[in-house]
mmCIF file of C-alpha atoms and ligand atoms in Angstrom:
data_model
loop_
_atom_site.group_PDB
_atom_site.id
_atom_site.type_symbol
_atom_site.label_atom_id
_atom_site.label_comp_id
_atom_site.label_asym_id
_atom_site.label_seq_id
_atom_site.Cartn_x
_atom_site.Cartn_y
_atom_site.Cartn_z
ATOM 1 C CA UNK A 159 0.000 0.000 0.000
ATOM 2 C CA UNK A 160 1.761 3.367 -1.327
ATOM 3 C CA UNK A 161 0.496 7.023 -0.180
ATOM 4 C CA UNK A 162 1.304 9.914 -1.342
ATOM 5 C CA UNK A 163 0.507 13.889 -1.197
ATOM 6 C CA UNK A 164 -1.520 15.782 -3.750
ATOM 7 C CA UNK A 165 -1.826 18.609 -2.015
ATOM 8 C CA UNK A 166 -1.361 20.581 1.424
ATOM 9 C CA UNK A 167 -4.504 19.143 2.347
ATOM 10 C CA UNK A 168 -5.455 15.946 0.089
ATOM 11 C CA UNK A 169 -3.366 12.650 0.279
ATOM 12 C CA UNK A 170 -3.845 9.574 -1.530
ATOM 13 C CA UNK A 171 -3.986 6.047 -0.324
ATOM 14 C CA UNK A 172 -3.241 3.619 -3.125
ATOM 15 C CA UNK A 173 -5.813 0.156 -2.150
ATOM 16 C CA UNK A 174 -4.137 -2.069 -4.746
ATOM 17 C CA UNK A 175 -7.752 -1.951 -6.836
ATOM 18 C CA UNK A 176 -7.397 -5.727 -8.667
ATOM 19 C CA UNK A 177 -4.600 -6.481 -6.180
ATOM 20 C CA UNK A 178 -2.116 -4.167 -8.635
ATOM 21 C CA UNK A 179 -0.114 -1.124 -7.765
ATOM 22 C CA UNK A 180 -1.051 2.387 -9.886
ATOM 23 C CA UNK A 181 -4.642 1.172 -10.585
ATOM 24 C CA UNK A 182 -6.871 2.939 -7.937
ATOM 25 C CA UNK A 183 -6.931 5.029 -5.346
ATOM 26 C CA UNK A 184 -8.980 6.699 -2.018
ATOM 27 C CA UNK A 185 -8.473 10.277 -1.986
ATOM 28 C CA UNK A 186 -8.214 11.593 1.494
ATOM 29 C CA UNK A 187 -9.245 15.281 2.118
ATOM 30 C CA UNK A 188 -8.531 16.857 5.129
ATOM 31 C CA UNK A 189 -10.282 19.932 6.801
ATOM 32 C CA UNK A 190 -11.288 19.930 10.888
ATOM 33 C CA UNK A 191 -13.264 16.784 9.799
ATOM 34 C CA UNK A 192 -11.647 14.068 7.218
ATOM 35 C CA UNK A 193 -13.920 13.253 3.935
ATOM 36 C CA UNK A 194 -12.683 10.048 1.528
ATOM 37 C CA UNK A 195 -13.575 10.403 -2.027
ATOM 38 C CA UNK A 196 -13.970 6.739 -3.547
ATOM 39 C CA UNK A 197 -14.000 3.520 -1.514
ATOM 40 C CA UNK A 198 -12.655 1.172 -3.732
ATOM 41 C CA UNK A 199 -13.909 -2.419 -3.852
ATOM 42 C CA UNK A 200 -14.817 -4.415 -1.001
ATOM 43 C CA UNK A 201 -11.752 -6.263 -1.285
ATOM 44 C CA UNK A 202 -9.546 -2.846 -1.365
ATOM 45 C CA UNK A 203 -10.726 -1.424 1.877
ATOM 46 C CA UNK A 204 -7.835 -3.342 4.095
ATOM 47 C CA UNK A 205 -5.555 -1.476 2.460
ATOM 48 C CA UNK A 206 -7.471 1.957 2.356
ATOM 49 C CA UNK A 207 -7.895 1.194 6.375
ATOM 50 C CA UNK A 208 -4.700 0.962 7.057
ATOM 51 C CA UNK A 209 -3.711 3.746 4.880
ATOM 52 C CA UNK A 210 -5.639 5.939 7.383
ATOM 53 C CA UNK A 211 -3.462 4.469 10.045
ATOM 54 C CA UNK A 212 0.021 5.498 8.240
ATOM 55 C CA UNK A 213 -1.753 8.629 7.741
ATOM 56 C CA UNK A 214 -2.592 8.757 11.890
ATOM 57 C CA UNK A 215 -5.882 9.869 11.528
ATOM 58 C CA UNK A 216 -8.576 8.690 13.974
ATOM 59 C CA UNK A 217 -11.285 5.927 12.661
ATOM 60 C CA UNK A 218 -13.989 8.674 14.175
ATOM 61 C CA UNK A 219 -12.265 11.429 12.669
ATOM 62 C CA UNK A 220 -13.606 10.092 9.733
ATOM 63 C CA UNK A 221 -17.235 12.001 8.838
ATOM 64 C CA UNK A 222 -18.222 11.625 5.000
ATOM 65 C CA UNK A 223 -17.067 9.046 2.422
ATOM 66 C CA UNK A 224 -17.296 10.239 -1.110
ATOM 67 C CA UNK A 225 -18.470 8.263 -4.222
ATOM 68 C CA UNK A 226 -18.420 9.768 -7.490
ATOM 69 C CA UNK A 227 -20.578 6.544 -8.955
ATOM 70 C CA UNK A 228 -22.355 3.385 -8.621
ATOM 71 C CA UNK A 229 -19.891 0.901 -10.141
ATOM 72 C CA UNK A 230 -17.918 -1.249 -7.628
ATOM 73 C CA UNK A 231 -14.616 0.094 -7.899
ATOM 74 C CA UNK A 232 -15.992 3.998 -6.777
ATOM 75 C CA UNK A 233 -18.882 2.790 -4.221
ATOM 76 C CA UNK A 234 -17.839 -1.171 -3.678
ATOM 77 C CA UNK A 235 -16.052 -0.726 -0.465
ATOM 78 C CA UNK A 236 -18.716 1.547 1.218
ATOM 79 C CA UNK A 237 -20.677 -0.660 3.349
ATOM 80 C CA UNK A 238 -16.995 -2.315 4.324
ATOM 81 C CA UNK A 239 -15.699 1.179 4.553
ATOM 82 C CA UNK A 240 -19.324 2.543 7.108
ATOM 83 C CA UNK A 241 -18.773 -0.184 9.102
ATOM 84 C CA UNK A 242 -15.159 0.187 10.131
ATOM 85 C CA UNK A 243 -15.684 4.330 10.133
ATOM 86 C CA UNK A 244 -18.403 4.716 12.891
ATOM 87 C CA UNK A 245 -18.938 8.142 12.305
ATOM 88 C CA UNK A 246 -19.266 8.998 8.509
ATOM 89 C CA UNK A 247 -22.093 9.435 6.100
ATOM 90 C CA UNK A 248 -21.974 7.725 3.067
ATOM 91 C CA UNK A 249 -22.730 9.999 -0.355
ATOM 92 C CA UNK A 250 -23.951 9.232 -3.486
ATOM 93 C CA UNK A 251 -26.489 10.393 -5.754
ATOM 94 C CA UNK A 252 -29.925 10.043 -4.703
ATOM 95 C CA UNK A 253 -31.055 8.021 -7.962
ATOM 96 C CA UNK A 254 -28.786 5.360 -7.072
ATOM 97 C CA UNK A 255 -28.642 4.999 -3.497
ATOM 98 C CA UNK A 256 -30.949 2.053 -3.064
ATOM 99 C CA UNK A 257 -28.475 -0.049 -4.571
ATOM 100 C CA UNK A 258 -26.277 0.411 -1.269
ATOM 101 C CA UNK A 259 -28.897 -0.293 1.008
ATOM 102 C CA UNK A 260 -29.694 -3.429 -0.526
ATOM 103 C CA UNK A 261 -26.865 -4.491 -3.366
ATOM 104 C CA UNK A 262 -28.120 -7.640 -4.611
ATOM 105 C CA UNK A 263 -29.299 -6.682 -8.063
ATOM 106 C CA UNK A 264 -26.416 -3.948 -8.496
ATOM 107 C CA UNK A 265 -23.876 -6.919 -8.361
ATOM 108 C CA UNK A 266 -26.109 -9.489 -10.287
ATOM 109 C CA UNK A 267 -25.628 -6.581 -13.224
ATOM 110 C CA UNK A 268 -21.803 -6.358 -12.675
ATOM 111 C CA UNK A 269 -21.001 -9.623 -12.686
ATOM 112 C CA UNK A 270 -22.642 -9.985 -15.796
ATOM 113 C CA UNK A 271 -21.054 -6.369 -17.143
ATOM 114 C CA UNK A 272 -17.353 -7.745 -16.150
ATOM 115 C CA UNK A 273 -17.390 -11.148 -17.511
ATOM 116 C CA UNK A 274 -16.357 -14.168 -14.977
ATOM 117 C CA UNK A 275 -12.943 -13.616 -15.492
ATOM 118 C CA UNK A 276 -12.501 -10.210 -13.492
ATOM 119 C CA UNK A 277 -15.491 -10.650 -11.516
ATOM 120 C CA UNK A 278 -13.629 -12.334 -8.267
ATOM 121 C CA UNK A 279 -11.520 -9.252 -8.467
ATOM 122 C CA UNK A 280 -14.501 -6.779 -7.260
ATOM 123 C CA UNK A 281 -15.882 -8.115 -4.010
ATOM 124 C CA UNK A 282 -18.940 -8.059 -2.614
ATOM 125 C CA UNK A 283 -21.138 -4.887 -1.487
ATOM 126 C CA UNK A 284 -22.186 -4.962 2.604
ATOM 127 C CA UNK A 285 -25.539 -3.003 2.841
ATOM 128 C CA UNK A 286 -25.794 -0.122 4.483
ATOM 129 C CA UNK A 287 -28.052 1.189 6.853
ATOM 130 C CA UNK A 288 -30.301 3.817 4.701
ATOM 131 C CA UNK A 289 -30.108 6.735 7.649
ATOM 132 C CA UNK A 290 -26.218 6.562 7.016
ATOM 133 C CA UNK A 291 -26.816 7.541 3.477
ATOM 134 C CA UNK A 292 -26.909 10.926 1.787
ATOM 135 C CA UNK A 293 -27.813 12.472 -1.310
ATOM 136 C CA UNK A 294 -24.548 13.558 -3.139
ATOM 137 C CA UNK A 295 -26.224 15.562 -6.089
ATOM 138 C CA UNK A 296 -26.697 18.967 -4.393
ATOM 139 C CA UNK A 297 -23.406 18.017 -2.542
ATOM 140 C CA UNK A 298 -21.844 21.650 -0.141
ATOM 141 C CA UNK A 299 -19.487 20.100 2.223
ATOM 142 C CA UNK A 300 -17.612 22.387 4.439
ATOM 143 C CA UNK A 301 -14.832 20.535 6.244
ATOM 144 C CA UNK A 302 -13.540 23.317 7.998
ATOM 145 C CA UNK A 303 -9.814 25.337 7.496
ATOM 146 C CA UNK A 304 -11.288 26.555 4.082
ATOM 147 C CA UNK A 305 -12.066 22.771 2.537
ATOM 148 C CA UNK A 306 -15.132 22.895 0.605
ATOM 149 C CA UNK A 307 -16.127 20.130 -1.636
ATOM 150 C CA UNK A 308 -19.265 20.630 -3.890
ATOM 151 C CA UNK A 309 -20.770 18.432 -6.735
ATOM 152 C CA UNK A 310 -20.756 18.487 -10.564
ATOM 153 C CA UNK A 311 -22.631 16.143 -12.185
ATOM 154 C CA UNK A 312 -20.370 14.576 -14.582
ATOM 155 C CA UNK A 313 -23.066 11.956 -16.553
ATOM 156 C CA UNK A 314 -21.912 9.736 -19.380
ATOM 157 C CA UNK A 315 -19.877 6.905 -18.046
ATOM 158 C CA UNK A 316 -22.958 6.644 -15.696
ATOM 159 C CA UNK A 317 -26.406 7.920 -15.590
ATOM 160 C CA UNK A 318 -25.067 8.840 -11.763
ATOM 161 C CA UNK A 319 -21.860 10.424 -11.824
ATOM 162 C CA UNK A 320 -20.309 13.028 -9.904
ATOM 163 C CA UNK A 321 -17.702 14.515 -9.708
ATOM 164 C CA UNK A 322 -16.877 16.597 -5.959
ATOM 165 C CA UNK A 323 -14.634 20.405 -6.916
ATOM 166 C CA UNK A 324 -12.037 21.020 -4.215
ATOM 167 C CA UNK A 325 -12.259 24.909 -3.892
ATOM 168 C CA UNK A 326 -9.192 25.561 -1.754
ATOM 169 C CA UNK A 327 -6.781 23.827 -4.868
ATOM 170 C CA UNK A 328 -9.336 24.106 -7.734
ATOM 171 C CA UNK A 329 -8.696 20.377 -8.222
ATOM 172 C CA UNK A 330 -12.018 18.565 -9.710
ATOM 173 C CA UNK A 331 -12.215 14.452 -8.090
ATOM 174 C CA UNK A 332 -12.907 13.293 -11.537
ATOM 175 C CA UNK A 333 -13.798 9.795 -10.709
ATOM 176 C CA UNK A 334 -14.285 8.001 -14.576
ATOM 177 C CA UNK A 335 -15.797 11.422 -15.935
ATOM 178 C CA UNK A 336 -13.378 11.712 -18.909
ATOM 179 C CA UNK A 337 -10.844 8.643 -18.893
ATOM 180 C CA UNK A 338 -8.715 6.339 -16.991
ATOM 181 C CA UNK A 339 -5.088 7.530 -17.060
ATOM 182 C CA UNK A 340 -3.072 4.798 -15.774
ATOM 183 C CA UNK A 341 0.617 5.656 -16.422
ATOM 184 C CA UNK A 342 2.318 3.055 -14.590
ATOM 185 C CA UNK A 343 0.658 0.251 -17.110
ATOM 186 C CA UNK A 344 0.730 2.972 -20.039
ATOM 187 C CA UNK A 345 -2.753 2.380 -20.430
ATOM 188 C CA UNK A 346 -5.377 5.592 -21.245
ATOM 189 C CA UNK A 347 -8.516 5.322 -22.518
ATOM 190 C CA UNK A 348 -12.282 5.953 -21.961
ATOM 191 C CA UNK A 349 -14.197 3.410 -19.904
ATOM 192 C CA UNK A 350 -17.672 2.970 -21.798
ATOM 193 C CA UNK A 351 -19.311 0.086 -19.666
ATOM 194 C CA UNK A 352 -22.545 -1.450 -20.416
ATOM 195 C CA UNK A 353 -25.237 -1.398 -19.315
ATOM 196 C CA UNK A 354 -25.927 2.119 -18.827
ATOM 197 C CA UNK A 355 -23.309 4.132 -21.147
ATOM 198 C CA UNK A 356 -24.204 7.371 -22.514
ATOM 199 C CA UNK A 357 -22.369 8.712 -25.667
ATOM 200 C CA UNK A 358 -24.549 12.034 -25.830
ATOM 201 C CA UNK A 359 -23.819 12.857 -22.522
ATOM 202 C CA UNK A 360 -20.165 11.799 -22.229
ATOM 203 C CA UNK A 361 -19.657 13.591 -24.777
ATOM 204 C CA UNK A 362 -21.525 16.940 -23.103
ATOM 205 C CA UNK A 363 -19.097 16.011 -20.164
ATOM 206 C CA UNK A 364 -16.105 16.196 -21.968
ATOM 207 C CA UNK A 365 -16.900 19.533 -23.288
ATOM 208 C CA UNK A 366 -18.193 21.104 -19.891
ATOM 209 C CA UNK A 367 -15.010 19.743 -18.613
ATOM 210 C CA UNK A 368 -13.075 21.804 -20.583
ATOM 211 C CA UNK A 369 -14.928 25.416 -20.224
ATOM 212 C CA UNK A 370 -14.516 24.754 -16.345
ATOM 213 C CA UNK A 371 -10.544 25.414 -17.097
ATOM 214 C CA UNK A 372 -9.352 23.269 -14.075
ATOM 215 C CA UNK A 373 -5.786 23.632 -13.530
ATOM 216 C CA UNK A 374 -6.089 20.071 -11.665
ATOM 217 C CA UNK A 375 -7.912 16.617 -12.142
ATOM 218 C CA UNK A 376 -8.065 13.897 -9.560
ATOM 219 C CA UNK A 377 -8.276 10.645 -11.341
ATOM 220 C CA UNK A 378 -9.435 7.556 -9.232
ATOM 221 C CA UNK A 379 -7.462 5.684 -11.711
ATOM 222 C CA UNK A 380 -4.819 7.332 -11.338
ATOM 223 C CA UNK A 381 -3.289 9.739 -9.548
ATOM 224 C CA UNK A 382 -3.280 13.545 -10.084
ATOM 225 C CA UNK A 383 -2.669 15.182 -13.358
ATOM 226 C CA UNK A 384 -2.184 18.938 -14.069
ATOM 227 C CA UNK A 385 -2.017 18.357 -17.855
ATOM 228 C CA UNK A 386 -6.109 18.679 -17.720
ATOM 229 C CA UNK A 387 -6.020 19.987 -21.277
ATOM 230 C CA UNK A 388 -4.628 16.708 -22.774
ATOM 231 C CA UNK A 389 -5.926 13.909 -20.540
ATOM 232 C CA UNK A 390 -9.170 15.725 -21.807
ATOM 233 C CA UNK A 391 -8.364 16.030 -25.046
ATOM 234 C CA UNK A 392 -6.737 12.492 -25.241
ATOM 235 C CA UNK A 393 -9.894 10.793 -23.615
ATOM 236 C CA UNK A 394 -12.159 12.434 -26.469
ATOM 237 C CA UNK A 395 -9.993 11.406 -29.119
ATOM 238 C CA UNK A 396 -9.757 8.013 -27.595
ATOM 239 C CA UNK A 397 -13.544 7.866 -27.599
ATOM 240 C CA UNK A 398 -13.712 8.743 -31.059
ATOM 241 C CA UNK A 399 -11.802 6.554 -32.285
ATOM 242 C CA UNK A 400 -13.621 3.741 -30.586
ATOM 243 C CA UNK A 401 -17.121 4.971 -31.856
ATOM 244 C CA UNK A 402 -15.337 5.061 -35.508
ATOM 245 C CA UNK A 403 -14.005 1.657 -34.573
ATOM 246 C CA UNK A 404 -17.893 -0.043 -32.994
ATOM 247 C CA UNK A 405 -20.084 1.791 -36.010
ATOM 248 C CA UNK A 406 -17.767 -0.071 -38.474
ATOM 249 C CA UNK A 407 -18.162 -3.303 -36.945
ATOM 250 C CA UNK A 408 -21.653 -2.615 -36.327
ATOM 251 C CA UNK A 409 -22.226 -1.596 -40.447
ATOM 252 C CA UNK A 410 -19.993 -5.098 -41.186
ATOM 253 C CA UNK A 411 -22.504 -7.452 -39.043
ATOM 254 C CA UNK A 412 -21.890 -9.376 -36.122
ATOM 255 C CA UNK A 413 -18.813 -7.207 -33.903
ATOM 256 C CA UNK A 414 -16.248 -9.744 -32.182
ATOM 257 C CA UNK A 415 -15.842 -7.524 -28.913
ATOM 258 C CA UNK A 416 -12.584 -8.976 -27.686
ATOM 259 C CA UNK A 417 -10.971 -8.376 -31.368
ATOM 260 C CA UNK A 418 -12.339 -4.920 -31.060
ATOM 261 C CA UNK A 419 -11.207 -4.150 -27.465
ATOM 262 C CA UNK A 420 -7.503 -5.385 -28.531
ATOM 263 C CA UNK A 421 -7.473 -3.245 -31.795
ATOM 264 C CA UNK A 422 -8.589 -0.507 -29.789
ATOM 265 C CA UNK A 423 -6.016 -0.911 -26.705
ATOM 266 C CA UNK A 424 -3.728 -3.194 -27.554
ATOM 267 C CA UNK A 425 -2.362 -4.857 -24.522
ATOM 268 C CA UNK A 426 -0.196 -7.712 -23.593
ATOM 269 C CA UNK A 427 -2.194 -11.482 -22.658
ATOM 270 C CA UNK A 428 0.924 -11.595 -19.824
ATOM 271 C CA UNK A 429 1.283 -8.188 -18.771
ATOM 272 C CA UNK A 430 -0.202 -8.178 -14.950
ATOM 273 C CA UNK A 431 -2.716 -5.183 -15.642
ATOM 274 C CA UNK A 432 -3.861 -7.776 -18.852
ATOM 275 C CA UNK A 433 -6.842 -8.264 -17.223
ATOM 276 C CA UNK A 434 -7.569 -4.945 -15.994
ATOM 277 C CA UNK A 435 -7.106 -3.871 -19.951
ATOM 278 C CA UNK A 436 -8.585 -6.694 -21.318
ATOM 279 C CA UNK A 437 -11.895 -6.532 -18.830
ATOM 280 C CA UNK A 438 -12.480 -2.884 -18.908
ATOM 281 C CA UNK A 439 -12.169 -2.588 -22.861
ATOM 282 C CA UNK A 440 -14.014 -5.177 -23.641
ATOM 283 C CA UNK A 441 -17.001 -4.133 -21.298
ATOM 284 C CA UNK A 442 -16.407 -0.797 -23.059
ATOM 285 C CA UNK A 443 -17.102 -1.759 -26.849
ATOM 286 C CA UNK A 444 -19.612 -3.593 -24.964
ATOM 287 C CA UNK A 445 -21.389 -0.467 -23.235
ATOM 288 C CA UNK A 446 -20.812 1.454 -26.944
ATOM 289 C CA UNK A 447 -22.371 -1.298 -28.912
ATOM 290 C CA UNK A 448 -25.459 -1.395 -26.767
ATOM 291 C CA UNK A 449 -25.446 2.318 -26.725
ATOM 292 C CA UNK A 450 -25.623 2.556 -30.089
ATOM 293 C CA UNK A 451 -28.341 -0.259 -31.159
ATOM 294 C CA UNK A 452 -30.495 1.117 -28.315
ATOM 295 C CA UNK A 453 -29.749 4.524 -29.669
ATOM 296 C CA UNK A 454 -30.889 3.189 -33.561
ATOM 297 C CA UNK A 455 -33.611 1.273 -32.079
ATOM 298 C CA UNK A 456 -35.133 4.234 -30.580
ATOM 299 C CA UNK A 457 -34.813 6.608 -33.958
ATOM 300 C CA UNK A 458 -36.368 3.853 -36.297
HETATM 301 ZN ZN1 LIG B 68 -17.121 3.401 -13.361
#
């Protein structure tokens, strides 16, 4: 487990997210009271716990856990997470937050949207009691010594997603809002996961992005990048090229995903982050595919 400091006021615990270095992360933001953005998986949380530890902050000091999303690897680890931090509130957007309380159909859908190979590799969701759970949408969160977090919503990847604006370092917690940026495994690229992508609104994302002029961005995977302008720009272009790539298959008949996902990224079978590459594209020209026969079904 590696930490390290963003800011004055923002540290990062890295949870080992598919048991790898460089893949995920819990932000950990620091006013009078301590707010973590992301939870990580179910099986991540050891790590993120003892992360806090290093760190020397108090399990009660803890009073708000941040998730940007629904998908396991942003909101996983929350029930874990609320159960070993007595004191915080768990946030997520209102249209989702069900799915914490009881998570028996939200992982039904995952294991089907990861395939079986990658699936042991997110953990299971513990519920969570409902009156620990808070709307993130409308999100002000004053942490005291200047720390404010508020909410953007950031849809595309998910119906759901948010993304939380730290006003003392203008930094944005970007959560899978544009794309994954994993230097460490020199993989970047757009995560498009069925079943609920959104090109139309990714898209709109993208762009809003960019007129917000952030001189920061806070990936979850990974790390933080002050290059906002090209991790933007690279992330559209990436997702351009993979509609170009899923509307040619789709005009040729029946698209083979995992050829598609390889031309798209191509990645090593033996690397160790294979299977983070090989899971996440494929559920991506997955997510676009659907996206777009839903999309023709619905214009005739
Ligand atoms: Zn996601």
């Amino acid at each position: 487990m590696e930490i390290f400091a963003v800011d004055s006021h923002i540290w990062a615990i890295d949870h080992e997210l598919l048991g790898l270095p460089g893949v995920g992360v819990t932000y950990v933001v620091t006013g009078e009271e301590i707010a973590l953005i992301e939870t990580g998986t179910a099986l991540t949380v050891p790590q993120t716990l003892a992360g806090l530890d290093a760190l020397g902050i108090d399990r009660a000091a803890v009073r708000h856990i941040l998730c940007t999303h629904i998908h396991m690897d942003h909101a996983g680890g929350s029930g874990h997470l609320a159960a070993a931090l007595p004191n915080a509130f768990v946030y997520i957007n209102s249209s989702v937050a069900e799915h914490l309380v009881n998570p028996t159909k939200l992982m039904a859908s995952v294991r089907r949207a990861v395939g079986e190979e990658a699936w042991p590799l997110h953990g299971e969701l513990l519920p969570i009691p409902a009156e620990r759970i808070r709307p993130a949408e409308q999100l002000y969160l004053d942490l005291g010594r200047d720390v404010v977090l508020t909410a953007i919503a950031t849809p595309g990847h998910s119906p759901d997603h948010l993304s939380y604006l730290d006003h003392k370092s203008g930094g944005l917690f970007i959560g899978d809002a544009a794309g994954l940026a994993m230097d460490r495994w020199g993989l970047a690229f757009p995560v498009t996961p069925v079943p609920t992508y959104d090109l139309e609104a990714h898209r709109a994302t993208i762009a809003r992005l960019r007129a917000l002029d952030l001189p920061r961005i806070y990936l979850t995977h990974y790390g933080p990048h002050d290059d906002v302008t090209y991790q933007l720009d690279r992330a559209a272009e990436r997702l351009e090229e993979l509609v170009e790539l899923v509307n040619r298959a789709l005009a040729d008949g029946d698209p083979d995903i995992a050829a598609l996902a390889a031309r798209w990224v191509p990645y090593p079978e033996d690397g160790p982050a294979g299977v983070v590459a090989r899971s996440w594209t494929q559920m991506s020209v997955a997510g676009l595919i659907r996206y777009e026969l839903k999309r023709r079904q619905a214009t005739g």
